[in-house]
Amino acid sequence: MQLIQLFKSGKRHYFYPPKPLLILKLVILLTVICLQVSARAVSQQITISENNIPLEKVFKAFRKQTGYSFFYRVDLLQKAKPINLHLTGVTLEEALKKCFEGQPFTYEILNKTVIIKPKEVSKSDNTKETKAAQAIDIKGKVTSAAGEPLIGVTVVIKGTTTGTSTDVSGSYTLNVPNNGGTLVFSYIGFVAKEVAIGNATVINVTLEADAKALEEVVVVGYGTQKKSDLTGAVTSVKAEDLKTQPLTSIDQGIQGRASGVQVTQSSGQPGSVASIRIRGGNSLQGGNEPLYVIDGFPVYSGGGLGTPGAGPNLNPMASLNPGDIESIEILKDASATAIYGSRGANGVVLVTTKSGKRGRDMVSFESYYGIQQTRKTIDMMNATQFATLVNEAYTNDGLAPVFTAAEIAGFGEGTDWQEEIFRTAPIQNYQLSFSGGDEKTTYAISGGYFKQLGTIINSNFDRLNTRINLERKSNAKFSVGTHLTFNRTTGNTVRTGTDGEVNAGAVLGALQMSPIQPVYENEALGLYTLNNNRGIVTPNPVATANEIINENVILRLLGDVYAQYEIVKGLRLRVSVGTDLINNKGNNFIPSTIAQGVGTRGYGLVSNTTSTNWLNENILTYEKKINESNSLNLLAGVTFQGNRSETVSASSQGYVTNALEENSLQSGSTFNAPETSTPEWGLISYLGRANYNFKEKYLLTLTGRVDGSSRFGEGHKYGFFPSAAIGYRLAEEEFIKNLNFFDDLKFRVSYGITGNQEIGQYNSLATLTSLNYNFGGVLVTGFRPNRVPNPDLRWEKTGQFDAGLDMGVLNNRLRFTFDGYYKKTTDLLYSSSIPWTSGYAEALQNIGSVENKGLELGINSDNFTGPFKWTTSFNIATNTNKVLDLGGVDFFYSAGVSDHLKVSQVTRIEVGQAIGDFYGYVSDGIFQLEDNIAQSAQPTAKPGDRRYKDLNGDGRITADGDRTVIGSALPKFFGGITNNFSYKGFELNIFAQWVSGNDILNYNRFELELPTGGQNVLSDLVNRWTPTNPSNEYTRATRTRTLLFSDRQIEDGSFLRIKTLTLGYTFPKLIAKRVQGLKVYATAQNLFTFTKYTGYDPEVSRYGASNLDMGQDYGVYPAATSYIFGLSFNL
Amino acid sequence: MKKYKYLPLIFCLNFVSNGCELLKEDPEHVLVTENFYRTQEEAIAVVNAVYQRLSADMYNRFVEVLSDLTTDDYKNGIGMPNPFLIDLEYYNFTSENTFVASNWTQHYDGINRANVVLSRVPNIIMDENLKQRILGEAHFLRALFYFNLVRWFGGVPLVTTETQDLSNLNVPRASLEEVYALIIEDLKFAETTLPATYGSSDLGRATKGAAKILLGKVYLTQKDWSNTVQKLEEVIKNEATYNYDLHANFRDNWIQATENGKEMVFAVQFLQNPGQPNGMMVLSAPRNRVPGLNGNEADIPTVDLYNAYQSGDTRRDATLFTSLTVNANTYTFPHPLFYKYYDPGAFGVPQQSNNNVFVLRYSDALLMYAEALNELQGPTAEAYNAINRVRRRAFQDNSHDLAGLNKDTFRDAVYKERRLEFVLEGQRWFDLVRTDRLLTVMQNHKENGTINIKPHQVLFPIPQRDRDLNPSLEQNSGY
């Protein structure tokens, strides 16, 4: 289908021939054209004098002078030769005649419109030629260097308009005059080739890829850039890198792949949220997760979506299919992120999904199936050992023993609660995709199903996903397209990582529950053992996992439509409208038959959140190569984004029957207050960027964004976020070239300011909250103010300096990227304490500052490039975090303390220290019989009790004087290494990831090392202190629970993990003609983990993405080891 | 390029109007001050919020922890060995004790809520009688909050206006006299504007009688005997007007049908879900002793208290229990437990107790009256009558009536009566301090080991956190 180019004529518009797509185009054009409307004097006389002028320009000049409109086919006009035209005061007809001399066109004038048409006579010319010299058919095939057929290659006889293009098999047939000549083969991305026809009738051609055009292009904010032109710190992860690793969500794809990016999967719960820190955490409570931009749509995933019941938060990224990813770019420095302004401070992750490629239609199928297991279990006491401990604790406290010797002997091993909750769980994935395209239209359609059962019973996650990416180039100037994905995920989350005692989740329960007790009191009736008895009231973990419904069903539609128009050469306008619709239905049911449901006699809750996020972006770009040595690339835009989230939830309790679960809230006998909310936010942004390139040697990037956000106080709504960067491509300098050593050498330096707006909504306003009281048994509603308004609330700002070096040596087989940075975040958003006498505990204020500085190194190496290929990619980074100022106070304790352990605060944010430092006592072994306890700092202690260091030497152990920094959750180094080996279709991929120098607060140890007999303990505690066994590790048995937070609970969290190990084989093509790239592979994930950490897994975060409470493990769902077999092929 | 110079205008035309809306914060589900404090209904809602503070969680164990656990009535049981509670029991608490701090916080939150009423409601155009009643309620509640604070901490910062911005938050301590002056002024306002009684749907709101009796207690605490007598007589001599009397049975005060009856002067109203249930039942109920009753047994009475009851005193078994019979099975406990807030309707769901918590009961007015009369004139007939009304109800006959006492023995009798009458009602510590007996009683209380009480501990320490934030806040001596 051909389209015509449209010009305007006065107030009237013509189009010929009418084509449906024009309507679309008109919508866009009208906005532009309206501005071109202006009255002009017109005459019939034409005066022009110019050499080598394209016809298009001529027509424009004519139009200006005469007011006549011109219609023509774009492709026809491209065949026209530029002309020399020197006319003075001639008529339009004369001028046109002159123009068309020797051109393959003719024209027709209709009602002040000039229609340009191909010359009919050319056919008859051909006929004459055929008569004169016998025409012959030339056939052939055009392939790439790799032997792939090239589709749509233009084949023309040089100097004529006669030509054709290759078909789907890369073949062509062209009728040429039998008088020799030359064929020109041209194709985008390839070097054009000319072949003399001579006497040949078959001409097969291989086109070489155009190295310049194929130079790696990376996605940057609002566009793409050649990698060599980058001035910012950007790490790119391509689809090939991710193929070897079965991912459940997009963010896992960047784990260990990019230097300076620390990804911590906070829980092993399928679909749970990960914590991501790009170059350290800037903010105390303003959110520290990066901004995700999915095909241009900014999505802040934050700390994840809450589930209706207790449990780890869900990962909003898990609702998107990782298999659709084409590339992930991680923007780290301000030069790269400042274009995202107020949301750029934590780094930006750009996700680009697969689009269709011009060429043959492709069908791809990918599938894998695997099993997962808990990496390890923790050795706990069996029933006999435990019963012995119980007796000892009672007798030590002067009480009668609980069990007789005969009873103890009869207990045997008892219940292995870990075995009861853990299982071997399958994971499976099926993805089918179609893609392809021709000269004008490309498409990619995919759909699939992913299902993962968790390694704890009754936890699961599945996803149905579909995607359509479509682009249509209507003509050389105009294109439209869409990215559209629609997904449904469902998952049941098991209660884990919660506080202890009555709130204990399944993992903590499995560790603490007495092995003497059975799972069921009466299995036939389904009567569970309710609680751990004689001590901590931990609910039965099997019942917790099996019986509590904690399910989320999430429907998500994320997509945009866009249109792009080239207004004049180099100047493009792109308008897009997108939306991210998320519907999250939460179902929660706690039956009356388990401990958690006894109090409520069954509790059901349903909640529904519909979040509508919309985006309009209007971006102008202008590319101009001013001359050989100067080129310019400009971008300006205005964007609007808004979000409205509507939540409704209802619950009831007191059920006669548990059969209906949460599906019949009306069956309850007590109806709790329903809740609704409709928070909204909006963002208006103006953005601009200039890239200037001088002699391919000096690069300059300036960006700026003005963001207006609804979240801030009146008068502080707008913020300006600029950045500047320069790049110096030393490799282009003669003196470097003369060294003959560097293939690439670029020095980059940037500085910029980015912001953070993640403070939630309405925080600057004087809001009221509702609450209930009752008078004489009748409920009444009250309202009270719940916040001291702070109209001064303003942006948190991060200034970042980055210096980087990119280097390629040994024919670019060895490539280095080195970056050093310094970030300072000021105006920290924090709910700082105010005197309680005000009636409020805190007020959100801008206080203090934090710095992060670090070094990053990335190395990519092609070790072997022959038939045996070996590539290595390595990255390592270090980041140092320091609190500079807390608005006048020296320190504060962060919340998030486990209520039931009552160990007071465990982290302290202190000026001069890093966020995430643990603060507690220092343990000093165990008091022995011979120690002079009365003279110690713990005069009331008994032999066998734990001793602590009296740090301030005042003879007492006090919270004020004897606590100190006893560890840090922040790693000193972290990174990853990938090795790929391939030989004749075999492929081996080993990806390892490490974190070093961080500490974990292992909360579990508080109780698992506490021989009270009130809960199960580590089997190692058979070596606890007794008068005859003077242990210096484990305290004596006593029913008294003494809990002090000390270095005893701090462990080294360093680990090196073989994250994935994949062995694959790709069958040669000849096996089946239709099936290409048939590949089978086996992958092991988390196969080996080298760590000293004694908990389930060192990759853990009890408080998810929180920056103030990192690296804490308390009954967290452990990570799994999985073994996966996969298959993929194309048709 | 010049023909495109208007391009940015297009965006403006399309979006400027939307744009301004986009950045405006106009919450639909959250009330903002600008949209509130306009109607009569809203005025009621604002004062309701002050009451809500009483149930969450002030009189829901926090007041009792500072005023009963710190005495010879109550100790920590086997559940929840919270070190801060143990510190309170043994008088080892410091300025960082979270329960001391929570009471400070909750009371000042209540004061701010009352101040909101006093600053906002006068501007609302509404029924003038109702407005005066609401203002009276706010004055009453503010007085109650300050009365607790001044007795625990001494002269505390006087905040009498709503906190509306972040300026001037560092308020220094006022003198004892200044605080008491405000309390008396507030209660005098309240007693003039509050009604004597309410309809059934407003039971639990502050009444004229409550204001007078609380004012009587304020005078009593100040040892201003004549004002005490005068103020309490205004009620006692007109008790029919206020519909006050003692229930026939002591336990009727904790039975849902009668708890808001004639003996209730002012009580914090608890109601199971979706209201605010009383948490003290679960905290004091037996732990793993009665199937289906998942108590914590965290708060338990002393044996000393149990033994303090004379035989025949019905208050003992209405207040404490040593066994429970369920489905004809009797479960006996190794030591007494609190029964006062045991709601049989919440058996199996002890988090859902409906029991109210009394701030003032009519028997309190009678005993205060007897005490003040005795101090003023010795044991007069009226004084005997007041205390014997309480005793007759306790013993269900007049066989235990007091007679023939001198001023000192009568005083001791009133003290003893108060202890047995108001167990776990947030009175004991205040009574002991007011009558200068705290040190001797606690030094002699050895049931659970030595109590380390020191003379300065007749006041609690000002919470360290506020002192760190507000340098002008001086600590009580000794801490």
Coordinates of N, CA, C and O in Angstrom, one line a residue, chain A residues 678-785:
Chain A
T678 N -9.0 6.3 48.1 CA -8.7 6.7 46.7 C -7.6 7.6 46.6 O -7.8 8.8 46.2
P679 N -6.4 7.2 46.9 CA -5.3 8.2 46.8 C -4.9 8.5 45.3 O -5.1 7.6 44.5
E680 N -4.5 9.7 45.1 CA -4.1 10.1 43.7 C -2.8 10.8 43.8 O -2.4 11.4 44.8
W681 N -2.1 10.8 42.7 CA -0.9 11.7 42.5 C -0.8 12.1 41.1 O -1.3 11.4 40.2
G682 N -0.1 13.2 40.9 CA 0.1 13.6 39.5 C 1.5 14.2 39.3 O 2.1 14.7 40.3
L683 N 2.0 14.2 38.1 CA 3.3 14.7 37.8 C 3.3 15.3 36.4 O 2.8 14.8 35.5
I684 N 3.8 16.6 36.4 CA 3.9 17.3 35.1 C 5.4 17.5 34.9 O 6.0 18.1 35.8
S685 N 5.9 17.2 33.8 CA 7.3 17.3 33.6 C 7.6 18.0 32.2 O 7.0 17.7 31.2
Y686 N 8.7 18.8 32.3 CA 9.3 19.4 31.0 C 10.7 18.9 31.0 O 11.4 19.0 32.0
L687 N 11.1 18.3 29.9 CA 12.4 17.8 29.9 C 13.2 18.1 28.6 O 12.5 18.4 27.6
G688 N 14.4 18.2 28.7 CA 15.3 18.5 27.6 C 16.6 17.9 27.6 O 17.1 17.6 28.7
R689 N 17.2 17.7 26.5 CA 18.6 17.1 26.4 C 19.3 17.6 25.2 O 18.6 17.7 24.1
A690 N 20.5 17.9 25.3 CA 21.3 18.2 24.1 C 22.6 17.4 24.2 O 23.3 17.3 25.2
N691 N 22.8 16.7 23.0 CA 24.0 15.9 22.8 C 24.8 16.6 21.7 O 24.3 16.8 20.6
Y692 N 26.0 16.9 22.0 CA 26.9 17.6 21.0 C 28.1 16.7 20.8 O 28.7 16.3 21.8
N693 N 28.4 16.5 19.6 CA 29.5 15.6 19.2 C 30.5 16.4 18.3 O 30.1 16.8 17.2
F694 N 31.7 16.6 18.8 CA 32.7 17.3 18.0 C 33.8 16.3 17.5 O 34.5 15.7 18.3
K695 N 33.8 16.1 16.3 CA 34.8 15.3 15.6 C 34.8 13.9 16.2 O 35.9 13.2 16.2
E696 N 33.7 13.4 16.6 CA 33.6 12.0 17.2 C 34.6 11.9 18.4 O 34.9 10.8 18.8
K697 N 35.1 13.0 18.9 CA 36.1 12.9 19.9 C 35.6 13.5 21.2 O 35.8 13.0 22.3
Y698 N 35.0 14.6 21.1 CA 34.5 15.3 22.3 C 33.0 15.2 22.3 O 32.3 15.5 21.3
L699 N 32.4 14.7 23.4 CA 31.0 14.6 23.5 C 30.5 15.4 24.7 O 31.1 15.4 25.8
L700 N 29.4 16.0 24.5 CA 28.8 16.8 25.6 C 27.4 16.5 25.7 O 26.6 16.4 24.7
T701 N 26.9 16.2 26.9 CA 25.5 16.0 27.1 C 25.0 16.9 28.2 O 25.6 16.9 29.3
L702 N 23.9 17.6 27.9 CA 23.3 18.4 28.9 C 21.8 18.0 29.0 O 21.2 17.8 28.0
T703 N 21.4 17.7 30.2 CA 20.0 17.4 30.4 C 19.4 18.2 31.5 O 20.1 18.7 32.4
G704 N 18.1 18.3 31.4 CA 17.4 19.0 32.5 C 15.9 18.6 32.5 O 15.4 18.2 31.4
R705 N 15.4 18.5 33.6 CA 14.0 18.2 33.7 C 13.4 19.0 34.8 O 14.0 19.1 35.9
V706 N 12.2 19.5 34.6 CA 11.5 20.2 35.6 C 10.3 19.3 35.9 O 9.5 19.0 35.0
D707 N 10.2 18.9 37.1 CA 9.1 18.1 37.5 C 8.2 18.8 38.5 O 8.7 19.5 39.4
G708 N 6.9 18.7 38.3 CA 5.9 19.3 39.2 C 5.2 18.1 39.8 O 4.7 17.3 39.1
S709 N 5.2 18.0 41.1 CA 4.6 16.8 41.7 C 3.5 17.2 42.7 O 3.7 18.2 43.5
S710 N 2.5 16.5 42.7 CA 1.4 16.8 43.6 C 1.7 16.5 45.1 O 1.0 16.9 46.0
R711 N 2.8 15.8 45.3 CA 3.0 15.3 46.6 C 3.6 16.3 47.6 O 3.8 16.0 48.7
F712 N 4.1 17.4 47.0 CA 4.8 18.3 47.9 C 4.0 19.5 48.2 O 3.0 19.8 47.6
G713 N 4.6 20.3 49.2 CA 3.8 21.4 49.7 C 3.6 22.5 48.7 O 4.4 22.6 47.7
E714 N 2.6 23.2 48.9 CA 2.3 24.4 48.0 C 3.5 25.3 48.0 O 4.1 25.5 49.0
G715 N 4.0 25.6 46.8 CA 5.2 26.5 46.7 C 6.5 25.6 46.6 O 7.5 26.2 46.3
H716 N 6.4 24.3 46.8 CA 7.5 23.5 46.6 C 7.2 22.4 45.6 O 7.9 21.4 45.5
K717 N 6.2 22.6 44.8 CA 5.7 21.5 43.9 C 6.7 21.3 42.8 O 6.8 20.1 42.3
Y718 N 7.4 22.3 42.3 CA 8.3 22.1 41.1 C 9.7 22.0 41.6 O 10.2 22.7 42.5
G719 N 10.4 21.1 40.9 CA 11.8 21.0 41.1 C 12.6 20.9 39.8 O 12.0 20.4 38.8
F720 N 13.8 21.4 39.7 CA 14.6 21.4 38.5 C 15.8 20.5 38.7 O 16.5 20.6 39.7
F721 N 16.0 19.6 37.8 CA 17.0 18.5 37.9 C 17.9 18.5 36.7 O 17.6 17.9 35.7
P722 N 19.0 19.2 36.8 CA 19.9 19.3 35.6 C 21.1 18.4 35.7 O 21.4 17.9 36.8
S723 N 21.7 18.1 34.6 CA 23.0 17.4 34.6 C 23.8 17.8 33.4 O 23.3 18.2 32.4
A724 N 25.1 17.6 33.6 CA 26.0 17.9 32.5 C 27.1 16.8 32.5 O 27.5 16.3 33.5
A725 N 27.5 16.4 31.3 CA 28.5 15.4 31.2 C 29.3 15.7 30.0 O 28.9 16.1 29.0
I726 N 30.6 15.3 30.1 CA 31.4 15.4 28.9 C 32.1 14.0 28.7 O 32.4 13.3 29.7
G727 N 32.3 13.7 27.5 CA 33.0 12.4 27.1 C 34.2 12.8 26.2 O 34.1 13.7 25.4
Y728 N 35.3 12.1 26.4 CA 36.4 12.4 25.6 C 36.9 11.1 25.1 O 37.4 10.2 25.8
R729 N 36.7 10.9 23.7 CA 37.1 9.6 23.1 C 38.6 9.7 22.7 O 38.9 10.0 21.6
L730 N 39.4 9.3 23.7 CA 40.8 9.4 23.5 C 41.3 8.5 22.3 O 42.3 8.7 21.6
A731 N 40.5 7.4 22.1 CA 40.8 6.5 21.1 C 40.9 7.2 19.7 O 41.5 6.7 18.8
E732 N 40.2 8.3 19.5 CA 40.2 9.0 18.3 C 41.4 9.9 18.1 O 41.7 10.5 17.0
E733 N 42.2 10.1 19.2 CA 43.4 10.9 19.1 C 44.5 10.2 18.4 O 44.7 9.0 18.6
E734 N 45.2 11.0 17.6 CA 46.3 10.3 16.9 C 47.3 9.7 17.8 O 47.8 8.6 17.5
F735 N 47.7 10.4 18.9 CA 48.7 9.8 19.7 C 48.3 8.5 20.4 O 49.1 7.7 20.7
I736 N 47.0 8.4 20.6 CA 46.5 7.1 21.1 C 46.5 6.0 20.0 O 47.0 4.9 20.2
K737 N 46.0 6.5 18.9 CA 46.0 5.6 17.7 C 47.4 5.0 17.4 O 47.6 3.9 17.1
N738 N 48.4 5.9 17.6 CA 49.8 5.6 17.3 C 50.3 4.5 18.3 O 51.2 3.8 17.9
L739 N 49.7 4.5 19.4 CA 50.1 3.5 20.4 C 49.8 2.1 19.9 O 50.4 1.1 20.3
N740 N 48.8 2.1 19.1 CA 48.3 0.8 18.5 C 47.9 -0.2 19.6 O 48.2 -1.4 19.4
F741 N 47.4 0.3 20.6 CA 47.0 -0.6 21.7 C 45.6 -0.6 22.0 O 44.9 -1.6 22.2
F742 N 45.0 0.7 22.1 CA 43.6 0.8 22.5 C 42.7 0.8 21.2 O 42.9 1.5 20.3
D743 N 41.7 -0.1 21.3 CA 40.7 0.0 20.3 C 39.6 0.9 20.7 O 38.8 1.4 19.9
D744 N 39.5 1.1 21.9 CA 38.4 2.0 22.4 C 39.0 2.6 23.7 O 39.6 1.9 24.6
L745 N 38.9 3.9 23.9 CA 39.3 4.6 25.1 C 38.5 5.8 25.2 O 38.6 6.7 24.4
K746 N 37.7 5.8 26.3 CA 36.8 7.0 26.4 C 36.8 7.4 27.9 O 36.7 6.5 28.8
F747 N 36.9 8.7 28.1 CA 36.9 9.2 29.5 C 35.6 10.0 29.6 O 35.2 10.8 28.8
R748 N 34.8 9.7 30.7 CA 33.6 10.4 30.9 C 33.6 11.0 32.3 O 34.1 10.5 33.2
V749 N 32.9 12.2 32.4 CA 32.7 12.8 33.7 C 31.4 13.5 33.7 O 31.0 14.1 32.7
S750 N 30.6 13.3 34.8 CA 29.3 13.9 34.8 C 29.0 14.4 36.2 O 29.5 13.9 37.2
Y751 N 28.1 15.4 36.2 CA 27.5 15.8 37.5 C 26.1 16.2 37.3 O 25.7 16.7 36.2
G752 N 25.3 15.9 38.2 CA 23.8 16.2 38.0 C 23.1 16.1 39.3 O 23.6 15.5 40.3
I753 N 21.9 16.5 39.3 CA 21.0 16.5 40.5 C 19.7 15.7 40.1 O 19.1 16.0 39.1
T754 N 19.4 14.8 40.9 CA 18.2 14.0 40.7 C 17.4 14.1 42.0 O 17.9 14.5 43.1
G755 N 16.1 13.7 41.9 CA 15.3 13.8 43.1 C 14.6 12.5 43.5 O 14.7 11.5 42.9
N756 N 13.8 12.6 44.6 CA 13.1 11.5 45.1 C 11.7 12.0 45.6 O 11.7 12.9 46.4
Q757 N 10.7 11.5 45.1 CA 9.4 11.9 45.5 C 8.6 10.9 46.2 O 7.4 11.0 46.4
E758 N 9.2 9.8 46.5 CA 8.4 8.6 47.1 C 8.1 8.8 48.6 O 8.7 8.2 49.4
I759 N 7.2 9.7 48.9 CA 6.9 10.0 50.3 C 5.4 9.7 50.5 O 4.9 10.0 51.5
G760 N 4.8 9.0 49.5 CA 3.3 8.8 49.7 C 2.6 10.1 49.4 O 3.2 11.1 49.1
Q761 N 1.3 10.0 49.5 CA 0.4 11.1 49.2 C -0.1 11.9 50.4 O -0.2 11.4 51.5
Y762 N -0.3 13.1 50.1 CA -1.0 14.0 51.1 C -0.2 14.3 52.3 O -0.8 14.7 53.4
N763 N 1.1 14.1 52.2 CA 1.9 14.3 53.4 C 2.1 15.8 53.8 O 2.6 16.0 54.9
S764 N 1.8 16.7 52.9 CA 2.0 18.1 53.2 C 0.7 18.7 53.8 O 0.8 19.8 54.2
L765 N -0.3 18.0 53.8 CA -1.6 18.5 54.1 C -2.0 18.3 55.6 O -1.5 17.4 56.2
A766 N -2.9 19.1 56.1 CA -3.5 18.9 57.4 C -4.6 17.9 57.2 O -5.7 18.3 56.9
T767 N -4.4 16.7 57.5 CA -5.4 15.7 57.2 C -6.0 15.2 58.5 O -5.4 15.3 59.6
L768 N -7.2 14.6 58.4 CA -7.9 14.0 59.6 C -8.1 12.6 59.4 O -8.2 12.1 58.2
T769 N -8.2 11.8 60.4 CA -8.4 10.4 60.3 C -9.6 10.0 61.1 O -9.9 10.7 62.1
S770 N -10.3 9.0 60.7 CA -11.5 8.7 61.4 C -11.2 7.5 62.4 O -10.3 6.8 62.2
L771 N -12.0 7.5 63.5 CA -11.8 6.4 64.4 C -13.2 6.2 65.1 O -14.1 7.0 65.0
N772 N -13.2 5.1 65.8 CA -14.5 4.7 66.4 C -14.4 4.6 67.9 O -13.4 4.2 68.5
Y773 N -15.5 5.0 68.5 CA -15.7 4.8 69.9 C -17.1 4.3 70.1 O -17.9 4.2 69.1
N774 N -17.5 4.0 71.3 CA -18.9 3.7 71.5 C -19.5 4.3 72.7 O -18.8 4.5 73.7
F775 N -20.7 4.7 72.6 CA -21.4 5.2 73.8 C -22.6 4.2 74.1 O -23.4 4.0 73.2
G776 N -22.5 3.6 75.3 CA -23.6 2.7 75.6 C -23.7 1.5 74.6 O -24.8 1.0 74.4
G777 N -22.6 1.1 74.0 CA -22.7 0.0 73.1 C -23.0 0.3 71.7 O -23.1 -0.5 70.8
V778 N -23.2 1.6 71.4 CA -23.5 2.1 70.1 C -22.2 2.7 69.5 O -21.7 3.7 70.0
L779 N -21.8 2.2 68.3 CA -20.6 2.8 67.7 C -20.8 4.2 67.2 O -21.9 4.5 66.7
V780 N -19.8 5.0 67.4 CA -19.9 6.4 66.9 C -18.5 6.6 66.2 O -17.6 6.0 66.4
T781 N -18.6 7.6 65.3 CA -17.4 7.9 64.5 C -16.8 9.2 65.1 O -17.5 10.1 65.4
G782 N -15.5 9.2 65.1 CA -14.8 10.5 65.5 C -13.8 10.8 64.4 O -13.4 10.0 63.6
F783 N -13.4 12.1 64.4 CA -12.3 12.5 63.5 C -11.3 13.3 64.3 O -11.6 14.1 65.1
R784 N -10.1 13.0 64.0 CA -9.0 13.7 64.7 C -7.9 14.1 63.6 O -7.7 13.3 62.7
P785 N -7.3 15.2 63.8 CA -6.1 15.5 62.9 C -5.0 14.5 63.2 O -4.8 14.1 64.3

